[in-house]
């Protein structure tokens, strides 16, 4: 049984990684004021909803996302830029994809790096931001 589960996990991960286009997004949570997560997903709204299932306050907010042809490349470039301006020393093992930057800085970074990979920018609307 375990072998089948492991195989299914590998196949799902391979399928997810083979889907190159998708969203690069910025998410915040008031519990960590001043911190912004820059990440990638096939669907940013679904990703925010997923985070909110782990929060009793459902307080993760999707502040911005963009459709891109290569979410992996755009996210990587966004992380490099965000790391140069974050107020807190950043390295991925310690901080993951969270940066001590303003919401505006995160949005501008994503906009800037997504231009060459963009399929059309979409700003999260206030009603869609929490995912609920």
CSV table of C-alpha atoms in Angstrom, one decimal:
chain,number,residue,atom,x,y,z
A,1,UNK,CA,0.0,0.0,0.0
A,2,UNK,CA,2.7,2.5,1.0
A,3,UNK,CA,4.5,1.8,-2.3
A,4,UNK,CA,1.4,2.7,-4.2
A,5,UNK,CA,0.9,6.0,-2.2
A,6,UNK,CA,4.6,6.9,-2.8
A,7,UNK,CA,4.2,6.3,-6.5
A,8,UNK,CA,1.0,8.4,-6.7
A,9,UNK,CA,2.8,11.2,-4.9
A,10,UNK,CA,5.7,11.1,-7.3
A,11,UNK,CA,3.3,11.1,-10.3
A,12,UNK,CA,1.3,14.0,-9.0
A,13,UNK,CA,4.4,16.0,-8.3
A,14,UNK,CA,5.8,15.3,-11.7
A,15,UNK,CA,2.5,16.4,-13.3
A,16,UNK,CA,2.5,19.6,-11.2
A,17,UNK,CA,6.1,20.4,-12.1
A,18,UNK,CA,5.5,19.8,-15.8
A,19,UNK,CA,2.7,22.4,-15.9
A,20,UNK,CA,5.0,25.4,-16.4
A,21,UNK,CA,2.5,28.2,-16.8
A,22,UNK,CA,0.4,29.5,-13.9
A,23,UNK,CA,0.5,32.3,-11.3
A,24,UNK,CA,3.2,34.1,-9.3
A,25,UNK,CA,1.5,35.7,-6.3
A,26,UNK,CA,2.0,37.7,-3.2
A,27,UNK,CA,0.2,36.7,0.0
A,28,UNK,CA,0.1,38.3,3.4
A,29,UNK,CA,-1.1,37.4,6.9
A,30,UNK,CA,-1.7,40.0,9.7
A,31,UNK,CA,0.0,37.7,12.2
A,32,UNK,CA,3.3,38.5,10.5
A,33,UNK,CA,2.9,42.2,9.9
A,34,UNK,CA,5.3,43.5,7.3
A,35,UNK,CA,6.1,40.1,5.8
A,36,UNK,CA,5.0,39.1,2.3
A,37,UNK,CA,5.1,35.6,0.7
A,38,UNK,CA,6.1,35.5,-2.9
A,39,UNK,CA,5.2,32.2,-4.4
A,40,UNK,CA,4.0,30.3,-7.5
A,41,UNK,CA,1.0,28.0,-8.1
A,42,UNK,CA,-1.1,26.8,-11.0
A,43,UNK,CA,-3.9,28.7,-9.4
A,44,UNK,CA,-3.2,31.5,-6.8
A,45,UNK,CA,-6.8,31.7,-5.5
A,46,UNK,CA,-6.7,28.0,-4.8
A,47,UNK,CA,-3.4,28.3,-3.1
A,48,UNK,CA,-4.7,31.1,-0.8
A,49,UNK,CA,-7.7,29.0,0.0
A,50,UNK,CA,-5.3,26.2,0.9
A,51,UNK,CA,-3.4,28.4,3.3
A,52,UNK,CA,-6.6,29.6,4.9
A,53,UNK,CA,-7.6,26.0,5.8
A,54,UNK,CA,-4.7,26.1,8.3
A,55,UNK,CA,-5.7,29.4,9.9
A,56,UNK,CA,-8.6,29.6,12.3
A,57,UNK,CA,-9.1,33.2,11.3
A,58,UNK,CA,-9.0,32.6,7.6
A,59,UNK,CA,-6.8,35.7,7.4
A,60,UNK,CA,-4.3,35.0,4.6
A,61,UNK,CA,-4.9,37.6,1.9
A,62,UNK,CA,-3.9,37.3,-1.8
A,63,UNK,CA,-2.8,40.8,-2.6
A,64,UNK,CA,-1.7,40.2,-6.1
A,65,UNK,CA,-1.1,37.6,-8.8
A,66,UNK,CA,-0.2,37.4,-12.4
A,67,UNK,CA,-0.6,34.8,-15.1
A,68,UNK,CA,2.8,33.9,-16.6
A,69,UNK,CA,4.1,31.4,-19.2
A,70,UNK,CA,6.9,30.2,-16.9
A,71,UNK,CA,5.9,30.5,-13.2
A,72,UNK,CA,9.2,28.8,-12.1
A,73,UNK,CA,11.4,31.4,-13.8
A,74,UNK,CA,9.3,34.4,-12.7
A,75,UNK,CA,9.2,33.2,-9.1
A,76,UNK,CA,12.9,32.6,-9.0
A,77,UNK,CA,13.7,36.1,-10.4
A,78,UNK,CA,11.2,37.7,-7.9
A,79,UNK,CA,12.9,35.9,-5.0
A,80,UNK,CA,16.3,37.2,-6.1
A,81,UNK,CA,15.0,40.8,-6.3
A,82,UNK,CA,13.0,40.6,-3.1
A,83,UNK,CA,16.1,39.3,-1.3
A,84,UNK,CA,18.0,42.4,-2.2
A,85,UNK,CA,15.6,44.8,-0.5
A,86,UNK,CA,14.2,42.8,2.4
A,87,UNK,CA,14.7,44.4,5.8
A,88,UNK,CA,15.5,41.0,7.4
A,89,UNK,CA,18.4,38.9,6.2
A,90,UNK,CA,16.9,36.3,3.8
A,91,UNK,CA,17.9,32.8,2.9
A,92,UNK,CA,15.4,30.2,1.7
A,93,UNK,CA,16.0,27.5,4.4
A,94,UNK,CA,15.3,30.0,7.2
A,95,UNK,CA,12.6,32.3,5.7
A,96,UNK,CA,11.1,30.1,3.0
A,97,UNK,CA,9.4,32.4,0.5
A,98,UNK,CA,8.6,35.2,3.0
A,99,UNK,CA,10.2,38.6,2.7
A,100,UNK,CA,10.1,41.6,5.0
A,101,UNK,CA,9.0,44.1,2.4
A,102,UNK,CA,5.9,46.2,1.8
A,103,UNK,CA,2.9,45.0,-0.2
A,104,UNK,CA,3.7,47.6,-2.8
A,105,UNK,CA,7.3,46.4,-3.2
A,106,UNK,CA,6.1,42.8,-3.6
A,107,UNK,CA,3.6,43.8,-6.3
A,108,UNK,CA,6.2,45.9,-8.1
A,109,UNK,CA,8.7,43.1,-8.1
A,110,UNK,CA,6.3,40.6,-9.5
A,111,UNK,CA,5.1,43.1,-12.1
A,112,UNK,CA,8.7,43.9,-13.1
A,113,UNK,CA,9.9,40.3,-13.5
A,114,UNK,CA,6.7,39.0,-15.1
A,115,UNK,CA,6.6,41.3,-18.1
A,116,UNK,CA,8.7,39.0,-20.3
A,117,UNK,CA,6.7,35.9,-19.2
A,118,UNK,CA,3.3,37.5,-18.9
A,119,UNK,CA,0.0,36.1,-20.3
A,120,UNK,CA,-1.9,39.1,-18.8
A,121,UNK,CA,-1.8,40.6,-15.4
A,122,UNK,CA,-4.6,40.0,-13.0
A,123,UNK,CA,-4.9,41.9,-9.7
A,124,UNK,CA,-6.7,40.1,-6.9
A,125,UNK,CA,-10.0,41.8,-6.2
A,126,UNK,CA,-11.0,42.7,-2.6
A,127,UNK,CA,-13.7,40.0,-2.6
A,128,UNK,CA,-11.4,37.3,-3.9
A,129,UNK,CA,-8.4,38.1,-1.7
A,130,UNK,CA,-9.2,36.0,1.3
A,131,UNK,CA,-10.5,33.1,-0.8
A,132,UNK,CA,-13.7,32.8,1.3
